[in-house]
XYZ file of C-alpha atoms in Angstrom:
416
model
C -37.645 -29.460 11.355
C -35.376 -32.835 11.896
C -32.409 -31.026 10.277
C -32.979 -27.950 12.172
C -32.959 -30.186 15.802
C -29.893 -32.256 14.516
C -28.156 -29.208 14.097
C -29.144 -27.435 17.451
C -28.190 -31.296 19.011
C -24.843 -31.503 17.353
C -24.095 -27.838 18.670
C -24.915 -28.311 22.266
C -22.777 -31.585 22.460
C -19.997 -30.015 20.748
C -20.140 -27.228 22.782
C -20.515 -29.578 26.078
C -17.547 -31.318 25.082
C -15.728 -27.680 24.424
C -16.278 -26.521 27.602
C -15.288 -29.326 29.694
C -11.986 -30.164 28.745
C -10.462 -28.946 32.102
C -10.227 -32.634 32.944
C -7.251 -33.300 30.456
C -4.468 -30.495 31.220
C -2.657 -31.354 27.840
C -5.189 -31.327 25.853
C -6.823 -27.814 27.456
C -2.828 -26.237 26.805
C -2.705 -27.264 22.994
C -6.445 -25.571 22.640
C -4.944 -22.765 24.241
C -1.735 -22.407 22.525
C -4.067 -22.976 18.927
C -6.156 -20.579 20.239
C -3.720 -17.783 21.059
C -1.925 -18.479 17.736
C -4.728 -17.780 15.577
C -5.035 -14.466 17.860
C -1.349 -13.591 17.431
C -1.657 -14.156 13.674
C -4.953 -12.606 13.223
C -3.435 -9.242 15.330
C -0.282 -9.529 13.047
C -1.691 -9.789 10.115
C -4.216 -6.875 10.771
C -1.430 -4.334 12.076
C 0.568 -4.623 9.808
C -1.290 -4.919 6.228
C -2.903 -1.666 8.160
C 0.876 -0.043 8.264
C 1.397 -1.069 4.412
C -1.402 0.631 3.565
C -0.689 3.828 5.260
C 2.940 3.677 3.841
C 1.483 2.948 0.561
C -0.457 5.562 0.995
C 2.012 7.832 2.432
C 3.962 7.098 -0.829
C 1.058 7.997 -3.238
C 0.316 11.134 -1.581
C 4.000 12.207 -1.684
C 5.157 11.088 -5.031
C 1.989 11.270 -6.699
C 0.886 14.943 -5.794
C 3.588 16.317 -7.656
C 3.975 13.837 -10.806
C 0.578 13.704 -13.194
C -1.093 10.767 -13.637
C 0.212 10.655 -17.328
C 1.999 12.178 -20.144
C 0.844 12.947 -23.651
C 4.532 14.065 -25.654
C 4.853 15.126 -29.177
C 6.571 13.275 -32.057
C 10.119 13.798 -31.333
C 9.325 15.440 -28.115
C 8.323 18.495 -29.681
C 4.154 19.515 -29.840
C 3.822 22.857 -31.935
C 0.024 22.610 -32.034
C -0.361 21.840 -28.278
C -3.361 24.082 -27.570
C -5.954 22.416 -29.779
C -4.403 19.136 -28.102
C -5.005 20.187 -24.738
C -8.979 21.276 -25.693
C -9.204 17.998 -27.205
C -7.740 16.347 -23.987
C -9.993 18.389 -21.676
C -13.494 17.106 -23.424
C -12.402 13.759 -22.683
C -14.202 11.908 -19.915
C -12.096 11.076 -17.146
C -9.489 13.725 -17.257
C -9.858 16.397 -14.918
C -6.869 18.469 -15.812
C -3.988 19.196 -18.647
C -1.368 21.192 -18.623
C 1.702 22.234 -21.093
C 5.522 21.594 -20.083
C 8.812 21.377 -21.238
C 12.007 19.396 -19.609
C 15.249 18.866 -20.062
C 18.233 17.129 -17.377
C 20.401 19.810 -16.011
C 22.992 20.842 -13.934
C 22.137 23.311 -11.048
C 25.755 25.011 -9.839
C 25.951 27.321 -6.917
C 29.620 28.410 -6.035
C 31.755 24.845 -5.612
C 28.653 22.941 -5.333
C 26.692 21.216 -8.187
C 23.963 18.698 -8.488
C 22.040 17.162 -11.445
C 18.422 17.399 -11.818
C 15.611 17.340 -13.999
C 14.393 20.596 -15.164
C 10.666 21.184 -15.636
C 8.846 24.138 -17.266
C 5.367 24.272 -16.207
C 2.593 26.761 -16.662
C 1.472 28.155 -13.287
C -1.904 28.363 -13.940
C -2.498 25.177 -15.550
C -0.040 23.080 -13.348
C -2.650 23.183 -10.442
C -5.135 21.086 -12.348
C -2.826 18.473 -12.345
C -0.367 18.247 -9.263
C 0.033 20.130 -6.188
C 3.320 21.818 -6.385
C 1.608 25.120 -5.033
C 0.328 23.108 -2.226
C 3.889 22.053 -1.465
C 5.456 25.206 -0.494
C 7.208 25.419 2.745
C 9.327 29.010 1.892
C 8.992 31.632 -0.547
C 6.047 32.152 -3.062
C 4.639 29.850 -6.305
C 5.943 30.911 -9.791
C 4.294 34.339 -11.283
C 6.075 35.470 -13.984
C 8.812 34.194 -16.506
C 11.219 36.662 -14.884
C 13.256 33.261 -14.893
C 12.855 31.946 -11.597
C 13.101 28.259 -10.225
C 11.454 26.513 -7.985
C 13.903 24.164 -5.796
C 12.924 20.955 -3.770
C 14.659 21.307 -0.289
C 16.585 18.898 -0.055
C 18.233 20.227 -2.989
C 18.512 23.734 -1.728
C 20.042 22.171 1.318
C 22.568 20.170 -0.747
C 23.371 23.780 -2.883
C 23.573 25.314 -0.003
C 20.621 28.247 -0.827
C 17.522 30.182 0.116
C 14.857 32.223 -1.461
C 16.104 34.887 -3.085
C 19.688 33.213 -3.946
C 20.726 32.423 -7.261
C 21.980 29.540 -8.913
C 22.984 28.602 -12.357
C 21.615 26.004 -14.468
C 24.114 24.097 -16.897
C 21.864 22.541 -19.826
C 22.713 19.886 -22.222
C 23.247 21.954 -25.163
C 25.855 24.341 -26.431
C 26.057 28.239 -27.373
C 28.338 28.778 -30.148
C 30.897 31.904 -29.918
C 33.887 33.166 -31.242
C 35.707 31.848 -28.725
C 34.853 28.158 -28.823
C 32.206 26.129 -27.615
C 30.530 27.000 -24.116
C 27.615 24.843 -22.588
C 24.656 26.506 -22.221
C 23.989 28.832 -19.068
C 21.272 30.568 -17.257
C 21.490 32.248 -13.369
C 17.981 31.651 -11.757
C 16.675 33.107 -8.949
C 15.181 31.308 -6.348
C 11.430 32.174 -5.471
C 10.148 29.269 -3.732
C 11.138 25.829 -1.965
C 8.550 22.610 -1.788
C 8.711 19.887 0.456
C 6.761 16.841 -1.194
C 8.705 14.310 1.807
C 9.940 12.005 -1.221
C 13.295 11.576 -3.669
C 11.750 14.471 -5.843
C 12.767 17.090 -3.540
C 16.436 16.295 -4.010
C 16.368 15.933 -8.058
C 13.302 18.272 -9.627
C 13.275 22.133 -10.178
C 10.707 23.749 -11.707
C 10.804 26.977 -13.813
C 8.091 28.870 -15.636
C 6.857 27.579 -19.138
C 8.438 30.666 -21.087
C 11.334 30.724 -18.954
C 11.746 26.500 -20.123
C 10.883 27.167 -23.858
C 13.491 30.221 -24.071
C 16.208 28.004 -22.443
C 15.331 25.114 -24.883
C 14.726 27.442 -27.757
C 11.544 25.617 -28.541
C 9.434 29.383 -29.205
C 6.382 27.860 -28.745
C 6.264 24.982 -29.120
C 6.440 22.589 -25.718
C 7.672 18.871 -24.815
C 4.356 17.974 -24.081
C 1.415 18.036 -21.427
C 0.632 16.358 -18.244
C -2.399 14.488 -17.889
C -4.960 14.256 -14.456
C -7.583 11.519 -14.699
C -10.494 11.233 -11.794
C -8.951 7.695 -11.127
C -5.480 7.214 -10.821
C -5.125 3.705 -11.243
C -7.552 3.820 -14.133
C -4.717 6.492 -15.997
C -2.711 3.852 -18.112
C -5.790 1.916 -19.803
C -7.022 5.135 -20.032
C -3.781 6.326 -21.891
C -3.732 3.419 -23.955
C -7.420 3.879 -25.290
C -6.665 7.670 -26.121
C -3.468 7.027 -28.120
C -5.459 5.861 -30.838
C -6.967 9.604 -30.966
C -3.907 11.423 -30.829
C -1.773 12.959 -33.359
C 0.621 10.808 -35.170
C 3.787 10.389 -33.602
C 2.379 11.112 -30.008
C 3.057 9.175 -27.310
C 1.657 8.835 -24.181
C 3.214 7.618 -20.635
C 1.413 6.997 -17.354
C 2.574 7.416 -13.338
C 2.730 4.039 -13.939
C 5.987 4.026 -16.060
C 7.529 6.488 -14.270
C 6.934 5.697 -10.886
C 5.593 2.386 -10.848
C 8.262 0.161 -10.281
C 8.357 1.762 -6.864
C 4.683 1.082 -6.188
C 4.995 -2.132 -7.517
C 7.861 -2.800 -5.224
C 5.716 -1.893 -2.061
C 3.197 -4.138 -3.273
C 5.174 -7.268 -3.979
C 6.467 -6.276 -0.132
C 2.895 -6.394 1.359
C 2.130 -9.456 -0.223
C 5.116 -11.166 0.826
C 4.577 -10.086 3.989
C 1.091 -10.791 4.165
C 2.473 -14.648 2.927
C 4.425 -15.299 5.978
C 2.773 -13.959 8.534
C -0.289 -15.693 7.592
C 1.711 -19.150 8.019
C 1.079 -18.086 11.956
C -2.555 -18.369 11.306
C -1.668 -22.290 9.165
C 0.055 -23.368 11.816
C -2.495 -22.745 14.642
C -5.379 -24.493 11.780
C -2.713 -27.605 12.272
C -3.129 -27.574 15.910
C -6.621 -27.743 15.866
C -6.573 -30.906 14.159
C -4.346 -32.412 16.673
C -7.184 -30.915 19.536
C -9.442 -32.833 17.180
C -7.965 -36.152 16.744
C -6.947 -36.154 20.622
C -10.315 -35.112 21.351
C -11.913 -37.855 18.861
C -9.478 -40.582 20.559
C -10.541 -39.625 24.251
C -14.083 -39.604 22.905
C -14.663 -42.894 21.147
C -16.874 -44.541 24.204
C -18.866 -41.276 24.733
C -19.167 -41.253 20.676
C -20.399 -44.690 20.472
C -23.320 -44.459 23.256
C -24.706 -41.532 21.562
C -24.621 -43.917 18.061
C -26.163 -46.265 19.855
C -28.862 -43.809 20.968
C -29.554 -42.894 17.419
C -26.975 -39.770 16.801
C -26.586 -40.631 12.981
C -22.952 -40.059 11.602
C -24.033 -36.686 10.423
C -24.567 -35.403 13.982
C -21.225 -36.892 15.065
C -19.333 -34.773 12.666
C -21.335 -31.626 13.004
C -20.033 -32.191 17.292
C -16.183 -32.376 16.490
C -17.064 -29.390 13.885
C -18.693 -26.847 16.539
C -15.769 -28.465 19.101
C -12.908 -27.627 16.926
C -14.259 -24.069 14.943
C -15.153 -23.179 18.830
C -11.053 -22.621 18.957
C -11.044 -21.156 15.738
C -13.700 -18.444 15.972
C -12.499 -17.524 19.863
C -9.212 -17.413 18.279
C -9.941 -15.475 15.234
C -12.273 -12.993 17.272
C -9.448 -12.275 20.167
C -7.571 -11.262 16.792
C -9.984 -8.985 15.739
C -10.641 -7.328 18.835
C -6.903 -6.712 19.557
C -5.975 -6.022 15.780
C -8.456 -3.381 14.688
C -7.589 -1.045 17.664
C -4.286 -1.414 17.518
C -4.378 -0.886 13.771
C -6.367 1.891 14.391
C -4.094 3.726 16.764
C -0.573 1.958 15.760
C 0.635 5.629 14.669
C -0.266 7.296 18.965
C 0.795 3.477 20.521
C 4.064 4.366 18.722
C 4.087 8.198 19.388
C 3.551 6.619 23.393
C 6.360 4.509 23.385
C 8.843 6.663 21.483
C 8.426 9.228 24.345
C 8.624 6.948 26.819
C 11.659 5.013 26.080
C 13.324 8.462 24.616
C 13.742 7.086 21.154
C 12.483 7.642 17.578
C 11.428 4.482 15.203
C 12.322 7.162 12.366
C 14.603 9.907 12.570
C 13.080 12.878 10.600
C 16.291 14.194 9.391
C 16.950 10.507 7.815
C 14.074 9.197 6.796
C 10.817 11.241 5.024
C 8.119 10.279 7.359
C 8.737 10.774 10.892
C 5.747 8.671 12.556
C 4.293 4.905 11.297
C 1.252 5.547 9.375
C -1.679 3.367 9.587
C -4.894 3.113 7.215
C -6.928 0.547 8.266
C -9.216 -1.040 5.673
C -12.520 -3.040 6.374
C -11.689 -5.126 2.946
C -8.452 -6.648 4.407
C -9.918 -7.190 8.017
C -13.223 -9.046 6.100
C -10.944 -10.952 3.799
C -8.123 -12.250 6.669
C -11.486 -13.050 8.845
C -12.441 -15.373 5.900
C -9.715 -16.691 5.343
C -8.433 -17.802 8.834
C -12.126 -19.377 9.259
C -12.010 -21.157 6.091
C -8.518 -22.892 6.928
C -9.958 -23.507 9.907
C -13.344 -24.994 8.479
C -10.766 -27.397 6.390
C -8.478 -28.381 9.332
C -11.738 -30.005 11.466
C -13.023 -31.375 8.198
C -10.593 -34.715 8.339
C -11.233 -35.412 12.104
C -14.935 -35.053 12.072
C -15.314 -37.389 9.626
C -12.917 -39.400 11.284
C -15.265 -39.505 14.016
C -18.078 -40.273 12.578
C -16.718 -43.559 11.324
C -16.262 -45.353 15.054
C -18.026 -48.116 15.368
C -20.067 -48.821 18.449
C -19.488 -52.166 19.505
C -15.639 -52.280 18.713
C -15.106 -48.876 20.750
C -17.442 -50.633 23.883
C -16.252 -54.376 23.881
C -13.854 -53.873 26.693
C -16.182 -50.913 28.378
C-alpha cells in the first residue's frame, strides 16, 4: 500500500512539474523540439519499413510466382526415372507441388534481332502446382500441346519485335552434324502466349512444352529435373537440405534461395540499413531528453530539497524526473504512431494524390516495373519500433533521475 502511494506521489509531482514549464521558454522549446523528434523519427521509421515491406513484397510476388521454391536435378543433370521421384516428392510433408522440366540457355532470333535467354520446358499440367505462369498471361493462350510453341516474357517480345502468332527461332548450344559442315542447332517456334510477371524474368525466360524441350535436347525421356513447391517458402532450403539425404545418388537439390536470393538478401541488408539511420532520429531526440532532465534537475534543486525534507525518500525523487522526462517520450512516441500508421497505411493513395496534383509520376511505368509505392504495414515492426524508442528513452532519464535523487537538502537551501 506504501509503494503503491509513493508511486501515485512521484507521478503527480512529475507530472506537476511537466506541465508547468511555461515559465522557462528555453527549456519548454528543447521539450518541444525532443518531443517532435521522437515524432518525426517514430513517423519515419514507420513509413518507410512499411514501403520496404510492400517492395519486398512486391518483389516476392513477382519473382517468386514464376520461379519454384526449389529444384531437385539429376546426376549430371539428367533424371531418367523422374516419375517415381516425383511420387516420392509428393508424399513428402511440406511440398505442395512437383513438376518435371528441362532447360537449356539459348538464343531466340527473329529477323536482325537476337537475344539470349534461358529456355525452359515445363509440363502444363504440372507447372501450375508450382508457379503461376498461367496466371501471368497478358496475350494469347497457356501451352496445350507440344506442337512446339513458346511462351515469351514481354519485354522480350518487345525487344524481338513479335506477337502471338509470330515465329521466332531458337539457336541452342549444341550442334547438328551434316554433310556440309557443322550447323548449330535450330528450331522456329511459334508464339502462343506472352506473360507479364513485372520483374527481369520477362526479358530473359521462354517457356516451351516438356516434349517440345526434351526433343530439342534429345533427352527422350528423360528430363533435367523437377521443380519443387513447399507450403512455406522460407522454410524451402532446410527443407531441401533434410530431403537430399533421401534422394537418389548424384541428385542435387537447389532452393529460390540460390537462385534468387542474393536479390532478396540485398533488399534486406537495404531495410536494415535504413532502418539503422533513421532510427538515429529517434537517439538523438532520447539525448535531448536528458538535457530537459538535467536542466530541469538544476532549476529544481530547492523545490527537490523541501520535498526531502518533508520525507520524499530518494526513491520518490527519481520516480518524479522519470514520469517528467518519459512524459516527452511517450507524447513523442505516440504523435509518431498516430501520424505513422495512417500514413503507412495509405502511403500508396497520399502518393497517387500528389502525383496528380503536381502532374508527375514517382515511377514511370514504362521504366520501372511497379508504377505506384507499395505499402504493407506490419503490427510486428510498429510494436517493436514502439519498444524500442521507449526503452532508449527509459535509459536516457535513468542518469538524471538518479542524479536527482542525490541533492542534498541543506547544501541546495543554505543561501534560500
Amino acid at each position: 500500500m506504501a509503494q503503491t502511494s509513493s508511486l501515485l506521489y512521484s507521478l503527480r509531482i512529475g507530472l506537476r512539474y511537466f506541465f508547468s514549464r511555461r515559465r522557462d521558454r528555453f527549456l519548454s522549446l528543447v521539450s518541444w523540439i525532443s518531443l517532435l523528434g521522437m515524432a518525426v523519427g517514430i513517423t519515419s521509421l514507420i513509413v518507410v519499413m512499411s514501403v520496404m515491406n510492400g517492395f519486398e513484397a512486391e518483389l516476392r510476388g513477382r519473382v517468386l510466382s514464376l520461379v519454384p521454391h526449389g529444384f531437385v536435378d539429376g546426376p549430371e543433370r539428367r533424371l531418367d526415372d523422374w516419375q517415381s521421384l516425383a511420387a516420392q516428392l509428393r508424399k513428402q510433408a511440406g511440398i505442395v507441388g512437383v513438376s518435371p522440366y528441362v532447360g537449356t540457355a539459348a538464343m531466340l532470333m527473329r529477323g536482325d534481332r537476337l537475344r539470349g535467354i534461358e529456355l525452359l520446358g515445363i509440363d502444363p499440367q504440372a507447372e501450375t502446382a508450382v508457379s503461376a505462369i498461367h496466371d501471368q498471361l497478358v496475350a494469347g493462350r497457356y501451352l496445350e500441346n507440344p506442337d512446339f510453341e513458346i511462351l515469351l516474357g514481354d519485354i522480350l517480345a518487345r525487344h524481338l519485335q513479335v506477337t502471338v502468332g509470330d515465329n521466332v527461332t531458337a539457336v541452342l548450344p549444341m550442334v547438328t552434324v551434316t554433310p556440309l559442315g557443322i550447323y548449330p542447332r535450330e528450331k522456329v517456334l511459334q508464339v502462343v502466349g506472352l506473360f507479364s510477371a513485372g520483374a527481369d524474368i520477362d526479358g530473359n525466360t521462354a517457356f516451351v512444352h516438356l516434349r517440345d524441350g526434351q526433343r530439342l535436347l534429345r533427352l527422350g525421356n528423360a528430363v533435367n529435373g523437377l521443380r519443387v513447391e513447399f507450403d512455406d517458402l522460407f522454410a524451402a532450403p532446410q527443407r531441401l537440405a533434410a530431403l537430399s539425404g533421401q534422394m537418389p545418388d548424384g541428385t542435387q537439390t537447389r532452393s529460390w534461395a540460390e537462385t534468387q536470393g542474393s536479390l532478396f538478401q540485398a533488399v534486406k541488408m537495404e531495410k536494415k540499413m535504413i532502418r539503422l539511420l533513421l532510427f538515429f532520429i529517434v537517439v538523438i531526440a532520447a539525448f535531448n531528453i536528458i538535457s530537459i532532465l538535467t536542466m530541469a534537475v538544476s532549476q529544481r534543486r530547492t523545490a527537490v530539497a523541501v520535498l526531502r525534507t518533508m520525507g520524499a525518500t530518494p526513491g520518490m525523487v527519481i520516480g518524479i524526473f522519470l514520469c517528467y522526462g518519459l512524459m516527452t517520450a511517450l507524447l513523442g512516441i505516440s504523435l509518431g504512431g498516430l501520424l505513422g500508421v495512417p500514413l503507412a497505411m495509405n502511403v500508396s493513395e497520399i502518393i497517387g494524390w500528389l502525383e496528380s496534383f503536381a502532374g508527375i509520376k514517382v515511377f514511370n511505368p514504362d521504366v520501372y516495373f511497379i508504377s505506384a509505392i507499395p505499402s504493407e504495414f506490419r503490427w510486428v515492426d510498429f510494436t517493436g519500433i514502439v519498444v524500442a524508442a521507449f526503452v532508449l528513452s527509459l535509459l536516457a532519464t535513468l542518469y538524471p533521475a538518479w542524479q536527482s535523487a542525490r541533492i542534498q537538502p541543506a547544501e541546495a537551501l543554505r543561501y534560500e
